[in-house]
């Protein structure tokens, strides 16, 4: 099977990554809803109980930055190169695919939630029907990516604050952005090698 | 797997598309295959149609901004049921393409649990919300009977109608009945802006959608009170400008979401914008950072103003002179007139000889402005606004150095002194000379979209050619009461409660969320209780339903057809709102005009016939085909004629792209080539209209403390300000399911206030209106996103007391939080009719 | 700074009471297996077996998709996707072996079975062998260690990424095992010698546990990351402080220590011993519960 996790030695051919530009995001929520509609339309009118919010793979976190200025952070699966959820899944259900995306094989998931507690970014939620741990990317966006399209959140963003592409391709828009703009990754010190990049705004 | 990955140009092109978003919407992921038709070269309409998709462009009405959307419709291969997906119009030339969190809720609304499905009859008390589903026939018959009796007993003035967006539709019923009181409610929203623009720039550019900064090229923009959540084209253009270093500054007691994106937030006290802006104006003048040529040539600041505040006119100095030729002091010392091409003396004061020979002391408006601004020194402005004096100077310099612009506002919450804030911001724009410049304040040329109904030689005529001789309708109650009012529904409430100037006993509402738009809820409730008949026409359940005797389900924008001009664009663009889909199964929604004419038919069959209504139109499909469709056909034909376009080609373009640009953007037009339609034709920093009409003693903007509420003074008293979120606190979007989670409905207070009052984040607070005495409890959010001394809630996000929310546990969160209108006094400016929806409260731990 | 400022995420991990109970029973069974090497009584092996079964039932019931477990295990074995980098898989394997060994020992103690089914007589021989007892003790010990590393490996919860947790689990598991022995003594299932030894060993372990708990809290609260500090604060002065001070330290350590001291210095009293043993078990359970409930994700914004 091609989908075996990286410990079995297969290296992804692409490293698809999300870029979110905090200097452009206006926190409009279009991506949050686009995610629900694309990936779990059956949850459109149902609450996600764990987060007491909408059932989206994107979470909004309000806070303040180092200078005390209120800030917003959109968090989703970071598709870590060294993902603890992949390393910890006892059943090999969580794996990294050829595109470098962290995925879940539902057939092999028993719902132990070790991936939930293993993720420093706390991005998973439980689907009330399938009891699967849900996260970015959902099936709808995987279909889109398979067709060469951007995920729903990228397409929905009216402020050009989101992008998605291959880090291995130096000509991709994400590579260009990361080459030319200051960016950071979340919990850099956790050793997860996340592939979700936050382009930084001013303070 | 495709090799193609998104790239910069593609991303720029597809921005805001959310194709997938909607892909799964209401339907199935099968729509994902439609993605292959979204190519680098645009939307492949032919390919999509070949693949069985019907492509229909439309205009978003989840809020009032009207952004461009595109819908794909395809029958389910198994059941034949049409599935649709709604996505933003992909065309890069569409001025308002894309959607925000509000547009994203369209899908939630169309077939959501909150959608009204059948006509409802209230079988309980007003406000109770006990309904019985009835047939359309029964509902219309009963309403018709009660309407006829009401009109017979109290006369047509006694029937009022209100709406947010559909005044024209209501007039199909009201005008034939001779009922003048079709009164929208914009007084807490646009009124101050409309009047402020009208007084400084004239009627043509008084509407909010006709004036906007040139975001494509803006380098520095100050937003007094505006949170720029919509329209999305403006948001997108500003985002692009910001990528290249444009600076956006937000003057606001609470930090708007859009300020997250690297914006600067100036946390001022509410109702102090005018003081700040006049402070900025003073710095610009004191430091010589104003556009002298613009001021002299295109503003009325060189005009000579008499001691009584009125402008000196030719009639004052020459017998038989015109009273609309405004006098200036020529550099050579003589009195000249504004329409003469003379070098003016900007700062002169002295005495001129009047027509009767008597001396008339006069000063230029400029000289008066300098004196007027003397009290707006940065340190006093800082005390008023709660900002630092250095902020005033810094923003003034930033605006001047970058030739920035001050945004002219759209929806801002109001404090009772708001018209002056608009005049003040136009003062700054005038000094900057940022009028129709690249990156300055721009003006939308009219696309001359033909109306559906109009008056012609004493006849009311529809575009179908029907109509009748129109008797002189009396003025509506809001215009009787407030001379400059454009939509002050409060006057109707007065008429209901005090029968002044006459009693109003019946109300028809069409798309009007009364409880979230009319300040002073207790007063509104008293008025609603007193009415004999209330009919509410809407698409979704909302609190006001409970107060109506009948609730009628209307068609949502996805189900309607219309032709309109795109707002907030520097081009003249016509957009076609195609009918994307019929209502979902089980939703007996009807077209607005059908409802109006069916009611008219029951009350006055002759008038219904005069309006072109035939008995066979009782069948709604026939009505759509033979009545509504020809209306849009006729409008398109008339539009083609106006712009000398080939009608078939125009139709094809509206079909294929959803819009047609009839006037391209061009800078430097107004007032350089076409004067403003102010009394002087100039940008009137000294507003002549209100002075000439006797409303004001002088024409300058000034700051005075907000009259709409008692200023907080004790430790536990705070201002209560509200505002919008780009997610859902607007229009229909506010009732959609996700909004209750994505738009916080807690009461925001600053950490300093929280510490003083003993609140932790998430605590419950009891809130009491200082003026209305309304008491409610809410969760508290402790956040630095609101300034000290001020509490904030998102508009429309909380305090829904409707029976729908109480019944359906999925919407329970909508019942939490506060509705700011509970605490607002409904204090109205006697001239402009501008209302206020901010307030002051006392807060304690619950 | 309030906790809300600090966490910005779901405050507490999804693992709660049921996993605490699972860890509790695994501790009893695991360290009980070590004790079994010295006290080969029917009551002891029965307690071990029952604890293991209850623990495993608890953990299976916690699975969101328990119905898919057989298929999951089948696919895992069929495809040889054995992720021994995961402590949970290690644990499943170890607990599986532990259960088998416990069953063997249990059967050896059930004469009515071995007499009726002579082919099971080998269990008695095996149970008597030092090799088996050693292996059983080792697997039990390892199961307890695993139950610590299980949460230590949960990278998302910094409070748990602490090497003291397996140590704490071993110490407290031992205390639990001794408490069980004391209770068995009270009901007459083991003899007084075991109990006397148990009281002295238990007091030593209580002292070590107190040190380890305080050390764990001190390190997490003083030198941990923001999430770990927040979790430790929850345990020391936050919503969970009552569990830490009253249940873990007070009931779980100080009460047994006091009763132990009385027993050693004055006299052995069965009623007091019962109180002491039950207190110790309560403390062991609440130690797991409070550490689990205090688990907090690292804040993403600071």
Short mmCIF file of C-alpha atoms in Angstrom, two decimals, chain C:
data_model
loop_
_atom_site.label_atom_id
_atom_site.label_comp_id
_atom_site.label_asym_id
_atom_site.label_seq_id
_atom_site.Cartn_x
_atom_site.Cartn_y
_atom_site.Cartn_z
CA UNK C 1 -2.82 36.57 33.23
CA UNK C 2 -5.90 34.42 33.44
CA UNK C 3 -6.05 30.80 32.37
CA UNK C 4 -8.17 31.88 29.43
CA UNK C 5 -5.38 34.17 28.27
CA UNK C 6 -2.99 31.33 28.49
CA UNK C 7 -4.70 28.40 26.89
CA UNK C 8 -6.84 29.60 24.02
CA UNK C 9 -7.65 26.02 23.31
CA UNK C 10 -9.86 23.39 24.65
CA UNK C 11 -8.78 23.63 28.26
CA UNK C 12 -8.57 20.02 29.10
CA UNK C 13 -7.75 17.02 26.95
CA UNK C 14 -10.49 14.62 26.10
CA UNK C 15 -9.08 11.98 28.42
CA UNK C 16 -10.81 11.99 31.77
CA UNK C 17 -12.29 9.74 34.41
CA UNK C 18 -12.57 6.54 32.40
CA UNK C 19 -8.91 6.63 31.42
CA UNK C 20 -8.00 7.47 35.04
CA UNK C 21 -9.85 4.35 36.14
CA UNK C 22 -8.12 2.33 33.43
CA UNK C 23 -4.71 3.54 34.61
CA UNK C 24 -5.72 2.79 38.19
CA UNK C 25 -6.64 -0.83 37.48
CA UNK C 26 -3.59 -1.36 35.29
CA UNK C 27 -1.49 -0.11 38.20
CA UNK C 28 -3.09 -2.54 40.63
CA UNK C 29 -2.76 -5.43 38.19
CA UNK C 30 0.74 -4.50 37.14
CA UNK C 31 2.36 -3.97 40.50
CA UNK C 32 0.13 -6.69 41.92
CA UNK C 33 1.90 -9.06 39.54
CA UNK C 34 5.20 -8.05 41.10
CA UNK C 35 3.74 -8.76 44.57
CA UNK C 36 2.42 -12.04 43.29
CA UNK C 37 5.97 -13.29 42.93
CA UNK C 38 6.13 -13.16 46.72
CA UNK C 39 2.52 -13.78 47.68
CA UNK C 40 1.15 -16.46 45.43
CA UNK C 41 -2.34 -16.52 46.80
CA UNK C 42 -5.55 -17.15 44.94
CA UNK C 43 -7.03 -13.90 46.16
CA UNK C 44 -4.06 -11.99 44.82
CA UNK C 45 -4.12 -13.47 41.33
CA UNK C 46 -7.89 -13.15 41.23
CA UNK C 47 -7.59 -9.45 42.07
CA UNK C 48 -4.96 -9.03 39.38
CA UNK C 49 -7.06 -10.76 36.78
CA UNK C 50 -10.24 -8.91 37.62
CA UNK C 51 -8.39 -5.57 37.66
CA UNK C 52 -6.93 -6.28 34.26
CA UNK C 53 -10.25 -7.24 32.78
CA UNK C 54 -12.01 -4.24 34.27
CA UNK C 55 -9.21 -1.97 33.09
CA UNK C 56 -9.35 -3.36 29.60
CA UNK C 57 -13.13 -3.09 29.46
CA UNK C 58 -12.84 0.51 30.54
CA UNK C 59 -10.33 1.34 27.86
CA UNK C 60 -12.32 -0.42 25.16
CA UNK C 61 -15.44 1.41 26.26
CA UNK C 62 -13.55 4.64 25.88
CA UNK C 63 -12.87 3.87 22.23
CA UNK C 64 -15.08 6.05 20.07
CA UNK C 65 -15.23 3.29 17.51
CA UNK C 66 -14.95 0.18 19.69
CA UNK C 67 -16.99 -1.79 17.18
CA UNK C 68 -14.18 -1.29 14.69
CA UNK C 69 -11.46 -2.62 16.99
CA UNK C 70 -11.43 -6.22 15.71
CA UNK C 71 -11.22 -5.04 12.12
CA UNK C 72 -8.50 -2.57 13.07
CA UNK C 73 -6.44 -5.24 14.78
CA UNK C 74 -6.98 -7.62 11.88
CA UNK C 75 -5.85 -5.09 9.29
CA UNK C 76 -2.91 -4.10 11.44
CA UNK C 77 -1.68 -7.65 11.63
CA UNK C 78 -2.55 -8.53 8.05
CA UNK C 79 -0.66 -5.54 6.69
CA UNK C 80 2.07 -5.88 9.30
CA UNK C 81 1.63 -2.24 10.15
CA UNK C 82 2.90 -2.62 13.67
CA UNK C 83 3.76 0.81 14.94
CA UNK C 84 5.88 -0.03 17.95
CA UNK C 85 6.80 3.61 18.12
CA UNK C 86 3.40 4.05 19.70
CA UNK C 87 3.22 3.40 23.41
CA UNK C 88 -0.40 2.57 22.95
CA UNK C 89 0.43 -0.33 20.65
CA UNK C 90 3.18 -1.41 23.03
CA UNK C 91 0.60 -1.23 25.78
CA UNK C 92 -1.97 -3.25 23.86
CA UNK C 93 0.65 -5.92 23.29
CA UNK C 94 1.92 -5.89 26.87
CA UNK C 95 -1.56 -5.92 28.35
CA UNK C 96 -2.47 -8.74 26.03
CA UNK C 97 0.49 -10.80 27.23
CA UNK C 98 -0.23 -9.77 30.81
CA UNK C 99 -3.80 -10.94 30.52
CA UNK C 100 -2.71 -14.30 29.13
CA UNK C 101 -0.16 -14.79 31.91
CA UNK C 102 -2.67 -13.72 34.54
CA UNK C 103 -5.15 -16.19 33.14
CA UNK C 104 -2.57 -18.96 33.34
CA UNK C 105 -1.80 -18.14 36.97
CA UNK C 106 -5.49 -17.83 37.79
CA UNK C 107 -6.31 -21.17 36.28
CA UNK C 108 -3.49 -22.68 38.33
CA UNK C 109 -5.33 -21.47 41.40
CA UNK C 110 -8.64 -22.97 40.43
CA UNK C 111 -8.42 -26.65 41.47
CA UNK C 112 -11.95 -27.42 40.41
CA UNK C 113 -10.90 -26.49 36.89
CA UNK C 114 -7.56 -28.24 36.78
CA UNK C 115 -9.04 -31.33 38.34
CA UNK C 116 -11.88 -31.56 35.90
CA UNK C 117 -9.80 -30.56 32.94
CA UNK C 118 -6.54 -32.39 33.47
CA UNK C 119 -5.03 -30.92 30.32
CA UNK C 120 -4.89 -27.63 32.23
CA UNK C 121 -2.68 -29.08 34.90
CA UNK C 122 0.37 -27.61 33.21
CA UNK C 123 -0.72 -24.23 34.50
CA UNK C 124 0.09 -25.31 38.05
CA UNK C 125 3.58 -26.32 37.01
CA UNK C 126 4.14 -23.12 35.16
CA UNK C 127 2.74 -21.02 37.98
CA UNK C 128 5.17 -22.61 40.37
CA UNK C 129 8.19 -21.88 38.20
CA UNK C 130 10.47 -18.97 39.05
CA UNK C 131 10.82 -18.15 35.38
CA UNK C 132 7.08 -17.64 35.08
CA UNK C 133 6.86 -15.59 38.24
CA UNK C 134 9.74 -13.47 37.06
CA UNK C 135 8.21 -12.98 33.62
CA UNK C 136 4.79 -12.24 35.12
CA UNK C 137 6.31 -9.70 37.50
CA UNK C 138 8.27 -8.11 34.68
CA UNK C 139 5.27 -7.87 32.36
CA UNK C 140 3.21 -6.42 35.21
CA UNK C 141 5.88 -3.90 36.00
CA UNK C 142 6.20 -3.06 32.34
CA UNK C 143 2.43 -2.64 31.99
CA UNK C 144 2.56 -0.08 34.79
CA UNK C 145 5.48 1.68 33.20
CA UNK C 146 3.62 1.65 29.89
CA UNK C 147 0.58 3.27 31.48
CA UNK C 148 2.86 6.14 32.41
CA UNK C 149 4.59 6.46 29.07
CA UNK C 150 1.19 6.27 27.39
CA UNK C 151 0.39 9.75 28.56
CA UNK C 152 3.99 10.96 28.53
CA UNK C 153 3.97 10.42 24.78
CA UNK C 154 0.86 12.59 24.29
CA UNK C 155 2.83 15.43 22.82
CA UNK C 156 -0.15 17.76 22.79
CA UNK C 157 -0.36 17.94 26.57
CA UNK C 158 2.87 19.36 27.97
CA UNK C 159 1.98 18.61 31.59
CA UNK C 160 2.15 14.96 30.73
CA UNK C 161 5.44 15.12 28.86
CA UNK C 162 7.22 14.52 32.14
CA UNK C 163 9.53 11.58 32.92
CA UNK C 164 8.31 11.50 36.50
CA UNK C 165 4.95 10.17 35.43
CA UNK C 166 6.03 6.53 34.79
CA UNK C 167 7.95 6.67 38.07
CA UNK C 168 4.93 8.02 39.90
CA UNK C 169 2.76 5.38 38.34
CA UNK C 170 5.12 2.62 39.47
CA UNK C 171 5.31 3.96 43.01
CA UNK C 172 1.62 4.54 43.30
CA UNK C 173 0.84 1.24 41.58
CA UNK C 174 2.98 -0.45 44.21
CA UNK C 175 1.09 1.36 46.93
CA UNK C 176 -2.16 0.22 45.41
CA UNK C 177 -0.92 -3.34 45.24
CA UNK C 178 0.10 -3.22 48.89
CA UNK C 179 -3.23 -1.70 49.82
CA UNK C 180 -4.94 -4.58 48.09
CA UNK C 181 -2.79 -7.00 50.08
CA UNK C 182 -3.72 -5.22 53.30
CA UNK C 183 -7.37 -5.52 52.45
CA UNK C 184 -6.90 -9.18 51.65
CA UNK C 185 -5.24 -9.57 55.04
CA UNK C 186 -8.21 -7.87 56.70
CA UNK C 187 -10.60 -10.31 55.08
CA UNK C 188 -8.26 -13.15 55.94
CA UNK C 189 -7.11 -13.99 52.45
CA UNK C 190 -3.41 -13.50 53.19
CA UNK C 191 -1.47 -13.87 56.42
CA UNK C 192 -0.25 -11.28 58.89
CA UNK C 193 3.37 -11.51 57.80
CA UNK C 194 2.51 -10.13 54.41
CA UNK C 195 0.57 -7.34 56.01
CA UNK C 196 3.34 -6.34 58.39
CA UNK C 197 5.85 -6.25 55.60
CA UNK C 198 3.34 -4.34 53.52
CA UNK C 199 2.81 -1.64 56.13
CA UNK C 200 6.52 -0.87 56.35
CA UNK C 201 7.08 -0.99 52.60
CA UNK C 202 3.93 1.07 52.09
CA UNK C 203 5.20 3.79 54.40
CA UNK C 204 8.45 3.98 52.47
CA UNK C 205 6.54 4.15 49.22
CA UNK C 206 4.21 6.81 50.61
CA UNK C 207 7.22 8.91 51.43
CA UNK C 208 8.63 8.41 47.95
CA UNK C 209 5.26 9.15 46.39
CA UNK C 210 4.92 12.38 48.34
CA UNK C 211 8.34 13.42 47.13
CA UNK C 212 7.55 12.41 43.56
CA UNK C 213 4.19 14.20 43.51
CA UNK C 214 5.69 17.38 44.91
CA UNK C 215 8.60 17.05 42.53
CA UNK C 216 6.30 16.56 39.59
CA UNK C 217 4.26 19.63 40.51
CA UNK C 218 7.33 21.71 41.27
CA UNK C 219 9.06 20.91 38.00
CA UNK C 220 5.93 21.38 35.91
CA UNK C 221 4.89 24.58 37.66
CA UNK C 222 8.34 26.14 37.75
CA UNK C 223 10.18 24.96 34.69
CA UNK C 224 7.48 23.63 32.38
CA UNK C 225 6.17 25.25 29.24
CA UNK C 226 3.18 27.56 29.51
CA UNK C 227 0.74 24.68 29.05
CA UNK C 228 2.52 22.56 31.65
CA UNK C 229 2.61 25.46 34.08
CA UNK C 230 -1.06 26.07 33.58
CA UNK C 231 -1.85 22.40 34.16
CA UNK C 232 0.28 22.35 37.31
CA UNK C 233 -1.46 25.50 38.50
CA UNK C 234 -4.80 23.83 38.00
CA UNK C 235 -3.53 21.04 40.26
CA UNK C 236 -1.97 23.20 42.94
CA UNK C 237 -4.28 26.18 43.20
CA UNK C 238 -6.88 25.88 40.49
CA UNK C 239 -10.08 23.96 40.09
CA UNK C 240 -8.35 20.64 40.73
CA UNK C 241 -6.43 21.70 43.83
CA UNK C 242 -8.91 19.94 46.12
CA UNK C 243 -8.09 16.67 44.40
CA UNK C 244 -4.35 17.18 44.74
CA UNK C 245 -4.20 18.34 48.33
CA UNK C 246 -7.16 16.63 49.89
CA UNK C 247 -7.44 13.41 47.92
CA UNK C 248 -3.95 12.67 46.61
CA UNK C 249 -1.81 14.05 49.43
CA UNK C 250 -4.19 14.10 52.40
CA UNK C 251 -6.27 10.98 51.97
CA UNK C 252 -3.85 9.15 49.73
CA UNK C 253 -0.52 9.74 51.50
CA UNK C 254 -0.83 11.39 54.90
CA UNK C 255 -3.63 9.20 56.24
CA UNK C 256 -1.82 5.91 55.37
CA UNK C 257 1.44 7.37 56.69
CA UNK C 258 -0.19 8.27 60.00
CA UNK C 259 -1.95 4.94 60.32
CA UNK C 260 1.26 3.18 59.30
CA UNK C 261 3.19 5.01 61.99
CA UNK C 262 0.56 4.12 64.57
CA UNK C 263 0.62 0.49 63.47
CA UNK C 264 4.40 0.26 63.68
CA UNK C 265 4.74 2.16 66.94
CA UNK C 266 1.66 0.99 68.77
CA UNK C 267 -0.50 -1.81 67.52
CA UNK C 268 -2.01 -3.38 64.48
CA UNK C 269 -5.67 -2.61 64.12
CA UNK C 270 -7.69 -4.15 61.30
CA UNK C 271 -10.18 -1.32 61.16
CA UNK C 272 -7.41 1.23 60.86
CA UNK C 273 -5.64 -0.92 58.30
CA UNK C 274 -8.82 -0.99 56.23
CA UNK C 275 -9.07 2.78 56.39
CA UNK C 276 -5.41 3.09 55.47
CA UNK C 277 -5.68 0.76 52.49
CA UNK C 278 -8.85 2.34 51.16
CA UNK C 279 -7.31 5.81 51.61
CA UNK C 280 -4.26 4.73 49.69
CA UNK C 281 -6.39 3.39 46.84
CA UNK C 282 -8.42 6.59 46.73
CA UNK C 283 -5.19 8.58 46.58
CA UNK C 284 -3.80 6.44 43.78
CA UNK C 285 -6.98 6.86 41.76
CA UNK C 286 -7.16 10.61 42.27
CA UNK C 287 -3.51 11.01 41.38
CA UNK C 288 -4.27 9.63 37.93
CA UNK C 289 -7.51 11.57 37.63
CA UNK C 290 -6.04 14.90 38.59
CA UNK C 291 -3.04 14.56 36.29
CA UNK C 292 -5.33 13.59 33.42
CA UNK C 293 -7.89 16.31 34.05
CA UNK C 294 -5.21 18.97 34.39
CA UNK C 295 -3.81 18.10 30.98
CA UNK C 296 -3.93 21.28 28.95
CA UNK C 297 -2.87 22.03 25.43
CA UNK C 298 0.01 24.40 24.88
CA UNK C 299 -1.20 27.92 24.09
CA UNK C 300 -0.64 28.85 20.47
CA UNK C 301 -0.66 32.59 20.97
CA UNK C 302 1.55 34.34 23.45
#
